[in-house]
Backbone as CSV, one residue per row, in Angstrom:
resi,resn,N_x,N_y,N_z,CA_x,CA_y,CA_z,C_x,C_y,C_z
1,UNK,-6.087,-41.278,58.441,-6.987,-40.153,58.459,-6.275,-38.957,57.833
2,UNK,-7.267,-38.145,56.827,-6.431,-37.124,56.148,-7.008,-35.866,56.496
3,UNK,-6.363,-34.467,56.721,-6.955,-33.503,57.304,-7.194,-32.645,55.783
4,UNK,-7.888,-32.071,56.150,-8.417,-31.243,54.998,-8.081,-29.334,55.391
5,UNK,-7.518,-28.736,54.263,-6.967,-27.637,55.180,-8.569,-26.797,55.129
6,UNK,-8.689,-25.703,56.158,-9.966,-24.875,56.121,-10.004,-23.664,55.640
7,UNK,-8.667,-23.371,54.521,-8.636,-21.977,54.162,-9.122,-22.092,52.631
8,UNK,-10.088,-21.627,52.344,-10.999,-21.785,51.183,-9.912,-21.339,49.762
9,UNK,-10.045,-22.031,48.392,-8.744,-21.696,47.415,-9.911,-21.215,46.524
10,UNK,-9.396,-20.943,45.528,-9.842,-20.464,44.018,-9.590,-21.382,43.583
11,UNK,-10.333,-22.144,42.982,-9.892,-22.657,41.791,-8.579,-23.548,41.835
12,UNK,-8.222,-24.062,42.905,-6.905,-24.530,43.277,-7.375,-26.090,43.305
13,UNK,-8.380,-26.938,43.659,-8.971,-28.045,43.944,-9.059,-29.210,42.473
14,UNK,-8.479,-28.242,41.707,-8.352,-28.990,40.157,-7.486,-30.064,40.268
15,UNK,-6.234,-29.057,40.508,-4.780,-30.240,40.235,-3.957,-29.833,41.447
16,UNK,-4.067,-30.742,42.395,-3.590,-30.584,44.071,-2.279,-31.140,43.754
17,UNK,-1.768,-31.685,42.612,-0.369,-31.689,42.498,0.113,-30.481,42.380
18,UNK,-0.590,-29.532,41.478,-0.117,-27.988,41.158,0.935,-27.158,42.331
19,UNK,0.324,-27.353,43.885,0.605,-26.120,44.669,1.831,-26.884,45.315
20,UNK,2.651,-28.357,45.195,3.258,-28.851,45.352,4.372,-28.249,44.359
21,UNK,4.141,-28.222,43.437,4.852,-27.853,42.482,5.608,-26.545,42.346
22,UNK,4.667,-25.233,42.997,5.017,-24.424,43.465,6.310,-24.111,44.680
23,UNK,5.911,-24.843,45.505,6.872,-24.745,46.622,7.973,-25.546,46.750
24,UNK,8.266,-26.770,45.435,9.336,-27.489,45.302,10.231,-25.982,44.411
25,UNK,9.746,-25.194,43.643,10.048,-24.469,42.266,10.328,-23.312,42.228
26,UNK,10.776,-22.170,42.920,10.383,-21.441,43.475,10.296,-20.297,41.818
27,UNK,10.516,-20.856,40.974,10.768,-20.405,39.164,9.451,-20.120,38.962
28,UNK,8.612,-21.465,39.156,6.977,-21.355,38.906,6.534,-20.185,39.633
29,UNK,6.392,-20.246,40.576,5.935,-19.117,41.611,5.951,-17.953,41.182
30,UNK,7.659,-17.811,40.860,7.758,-16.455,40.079,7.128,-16.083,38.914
31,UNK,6.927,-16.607,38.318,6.512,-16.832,36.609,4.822,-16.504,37.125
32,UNK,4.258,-17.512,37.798,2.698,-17.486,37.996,2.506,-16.108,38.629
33,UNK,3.195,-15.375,39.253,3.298,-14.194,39.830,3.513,-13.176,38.959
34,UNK,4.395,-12.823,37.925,4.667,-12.411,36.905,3.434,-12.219,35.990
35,UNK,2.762,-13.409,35.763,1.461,-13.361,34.529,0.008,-13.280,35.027
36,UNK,0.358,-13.151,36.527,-0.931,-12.234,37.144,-0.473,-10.948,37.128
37,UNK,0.534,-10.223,37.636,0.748,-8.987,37.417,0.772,-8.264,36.272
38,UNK,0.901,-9.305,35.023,0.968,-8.451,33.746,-0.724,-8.579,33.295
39,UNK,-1.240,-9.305,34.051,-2.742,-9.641,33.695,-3.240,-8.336,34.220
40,UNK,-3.262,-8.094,35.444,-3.412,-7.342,35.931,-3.536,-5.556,35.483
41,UNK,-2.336,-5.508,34.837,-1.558,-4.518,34.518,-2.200,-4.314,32.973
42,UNK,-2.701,-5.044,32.218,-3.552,-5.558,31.505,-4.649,-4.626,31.286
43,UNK,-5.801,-5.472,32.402,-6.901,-4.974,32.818,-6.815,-3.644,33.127
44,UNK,-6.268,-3.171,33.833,-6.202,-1.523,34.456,-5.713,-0.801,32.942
45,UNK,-4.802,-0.857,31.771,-4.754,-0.143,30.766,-6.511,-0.365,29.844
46,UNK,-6.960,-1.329,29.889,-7.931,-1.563,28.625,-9.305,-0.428,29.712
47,UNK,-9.026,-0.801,31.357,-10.041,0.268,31.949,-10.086,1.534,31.765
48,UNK,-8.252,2.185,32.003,-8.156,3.310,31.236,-8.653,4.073,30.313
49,UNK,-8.474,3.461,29.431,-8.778,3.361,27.988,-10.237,3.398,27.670
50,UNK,-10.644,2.312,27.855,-12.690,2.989,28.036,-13.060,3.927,28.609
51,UNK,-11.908,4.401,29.856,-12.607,5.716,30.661,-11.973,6.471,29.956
52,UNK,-10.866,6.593,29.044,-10.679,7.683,28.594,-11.629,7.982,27.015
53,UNK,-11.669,7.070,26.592,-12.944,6.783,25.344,-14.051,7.524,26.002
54,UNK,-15.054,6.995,26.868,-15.645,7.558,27.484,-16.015,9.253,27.411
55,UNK,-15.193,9.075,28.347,-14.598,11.051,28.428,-14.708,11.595,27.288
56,UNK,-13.870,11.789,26.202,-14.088,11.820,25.080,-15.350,11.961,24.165
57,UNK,-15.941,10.945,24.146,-17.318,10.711,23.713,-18.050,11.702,24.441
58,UNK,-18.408,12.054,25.768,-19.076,12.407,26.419,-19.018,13.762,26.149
59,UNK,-17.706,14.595,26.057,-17.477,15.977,25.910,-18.093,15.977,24.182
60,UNK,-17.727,15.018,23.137,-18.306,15.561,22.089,-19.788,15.505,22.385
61,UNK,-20.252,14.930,22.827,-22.117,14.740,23.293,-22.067,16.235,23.707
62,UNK,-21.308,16.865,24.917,-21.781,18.445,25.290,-21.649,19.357,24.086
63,UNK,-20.600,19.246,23.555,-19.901,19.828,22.410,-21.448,20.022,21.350
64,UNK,-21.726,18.871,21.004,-22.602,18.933,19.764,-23.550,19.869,20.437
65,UNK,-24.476,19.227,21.304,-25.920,19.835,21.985,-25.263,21.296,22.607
66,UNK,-23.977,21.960,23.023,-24.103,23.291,22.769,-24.237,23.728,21.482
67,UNK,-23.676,23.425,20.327,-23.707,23.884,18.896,-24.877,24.194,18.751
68,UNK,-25.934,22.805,18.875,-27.451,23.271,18.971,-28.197,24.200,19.392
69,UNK,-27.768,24.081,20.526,-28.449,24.904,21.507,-28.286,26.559,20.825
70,UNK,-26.875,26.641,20.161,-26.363,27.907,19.991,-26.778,28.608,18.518
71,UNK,-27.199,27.128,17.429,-27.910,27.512,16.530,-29.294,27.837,16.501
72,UNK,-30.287,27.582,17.370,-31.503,27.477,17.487,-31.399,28.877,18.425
73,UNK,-30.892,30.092,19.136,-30.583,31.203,19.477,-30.519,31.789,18.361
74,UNK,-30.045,31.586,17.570,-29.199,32.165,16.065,-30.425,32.470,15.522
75,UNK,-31.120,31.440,15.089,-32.499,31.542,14.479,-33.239,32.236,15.175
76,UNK,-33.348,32.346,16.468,-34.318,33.156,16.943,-34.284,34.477,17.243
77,UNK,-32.978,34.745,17.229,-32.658,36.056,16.981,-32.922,37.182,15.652
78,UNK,-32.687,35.630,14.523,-32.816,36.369,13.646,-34.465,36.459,13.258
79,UNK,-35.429,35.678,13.394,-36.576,36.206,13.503,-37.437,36.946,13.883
80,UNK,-36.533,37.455,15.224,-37.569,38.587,16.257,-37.310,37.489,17.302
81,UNK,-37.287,36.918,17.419,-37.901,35.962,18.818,-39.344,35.178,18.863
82,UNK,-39.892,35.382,20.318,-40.911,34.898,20.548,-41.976,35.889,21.526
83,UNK,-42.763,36.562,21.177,-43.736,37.443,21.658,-44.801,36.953,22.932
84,UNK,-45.062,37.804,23.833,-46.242,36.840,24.483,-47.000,36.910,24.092
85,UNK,-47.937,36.420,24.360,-49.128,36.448,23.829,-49.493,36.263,22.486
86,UNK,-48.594,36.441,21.375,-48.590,35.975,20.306,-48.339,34.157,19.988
87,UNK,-49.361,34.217,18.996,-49.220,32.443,18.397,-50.465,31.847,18.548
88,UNK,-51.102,32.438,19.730,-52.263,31.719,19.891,-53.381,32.714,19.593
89,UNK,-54.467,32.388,18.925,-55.745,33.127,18.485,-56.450,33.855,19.604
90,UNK,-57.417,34.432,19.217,-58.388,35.381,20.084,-59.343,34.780,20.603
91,UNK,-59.284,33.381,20.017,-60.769,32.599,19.877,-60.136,31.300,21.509
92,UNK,-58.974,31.796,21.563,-58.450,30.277,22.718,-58.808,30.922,24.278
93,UNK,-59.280,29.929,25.047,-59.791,30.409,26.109,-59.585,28.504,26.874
94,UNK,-58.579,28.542,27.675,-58.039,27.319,28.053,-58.961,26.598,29.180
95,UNK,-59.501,28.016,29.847,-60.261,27.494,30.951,-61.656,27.086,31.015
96,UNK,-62.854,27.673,29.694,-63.696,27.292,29.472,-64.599,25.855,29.028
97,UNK,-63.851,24.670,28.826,-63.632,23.946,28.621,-64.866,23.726,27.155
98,UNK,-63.786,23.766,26.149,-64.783,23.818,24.787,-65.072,22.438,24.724
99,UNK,-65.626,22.786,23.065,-66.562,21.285,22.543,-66.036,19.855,22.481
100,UNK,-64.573,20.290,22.546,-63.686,18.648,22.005,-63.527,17.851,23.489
101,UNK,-63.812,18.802,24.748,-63.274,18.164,25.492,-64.945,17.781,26.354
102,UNK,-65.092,16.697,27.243,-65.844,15.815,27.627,-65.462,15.553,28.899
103,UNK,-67.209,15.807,29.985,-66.503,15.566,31.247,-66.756,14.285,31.778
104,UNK,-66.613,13.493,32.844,-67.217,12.164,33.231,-68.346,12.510,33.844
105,UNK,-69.262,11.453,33.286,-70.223,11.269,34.405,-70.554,10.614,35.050
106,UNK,-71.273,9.893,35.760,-71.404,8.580,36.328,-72.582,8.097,35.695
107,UNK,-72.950,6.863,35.531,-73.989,6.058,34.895,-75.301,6.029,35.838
108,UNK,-76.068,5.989,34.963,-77.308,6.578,36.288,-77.894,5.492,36.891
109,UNK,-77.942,5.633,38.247,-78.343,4.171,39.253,-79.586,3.629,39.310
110,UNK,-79.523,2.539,38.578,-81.055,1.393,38.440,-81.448,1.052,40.202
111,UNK,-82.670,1.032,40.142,-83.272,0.055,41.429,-82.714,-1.109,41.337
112,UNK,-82.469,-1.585,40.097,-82.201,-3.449,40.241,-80.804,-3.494,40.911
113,UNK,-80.000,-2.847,40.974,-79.085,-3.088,41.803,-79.057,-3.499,43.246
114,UNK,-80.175,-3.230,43.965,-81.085,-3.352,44.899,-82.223,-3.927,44.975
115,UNK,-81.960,-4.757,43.917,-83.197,-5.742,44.116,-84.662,-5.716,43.789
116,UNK,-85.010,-4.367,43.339,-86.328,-3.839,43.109,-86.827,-3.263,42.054
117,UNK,-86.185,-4.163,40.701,-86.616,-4.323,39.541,-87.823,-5.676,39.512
118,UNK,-87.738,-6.473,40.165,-88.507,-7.641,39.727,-89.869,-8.179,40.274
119,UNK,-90.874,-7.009,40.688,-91.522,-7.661,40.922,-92.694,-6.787,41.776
């Protein structure tokens, strides 16, 4: 009868000679320890690195859209600005509801819906 251990592995169930190998070796161990830590060490520079890309990118994104923001002032300064009440005609009246616009109505109710078309 063979016992089966109950502590769940990674990826270890491949080559069950492997972890034998380990603890005869104690070289392997080191080494397999070694090229996770540089893996490791790895990953955390390339994360860096996008977050610092990132960053970067992001400040030129503010960068540009103030420029904008700061040219479109520029222009409006130099035109006068923007007046109230100016731009729109004498003839606009928002609340009256002119010709283009259309209200609902409801469709007008037949008897036959009720039965007292037929007869």
């Amino acid at each position: 009868m063979q016992l089966t251990s109950s502590v769940p592995t990674l990826g270890g169930g491949d080559r069950p000679g492997e972890d034998a190998a380990y603890h005869k070796d104690p070289d392997v161990a080191l080494a397999r320890m070694a090229a996770i830590q540089e893996a490791r060490e790895r990953q955390q520079r390339l994360l860096e690195e996008a977050s610092a890309r990132a960053l970067r990118e992001q400040k030129e994104r503010e960068e540009r859209k103030r420029a904008e923001v700061m040219e479109k002032l520029k222009k409006l300064e130099e035109n006068g600005g923007h007046k109230l009440g100016a731009g729109a005609g004498d003839d606009y009246l928002p609340l009256s509801g002119g010709a283009s616009t259309s209200s609902y109505r409801p469709p007008k109710r037949s008897a036959c819906a009720r039965g007292g078309c037929g007869g």
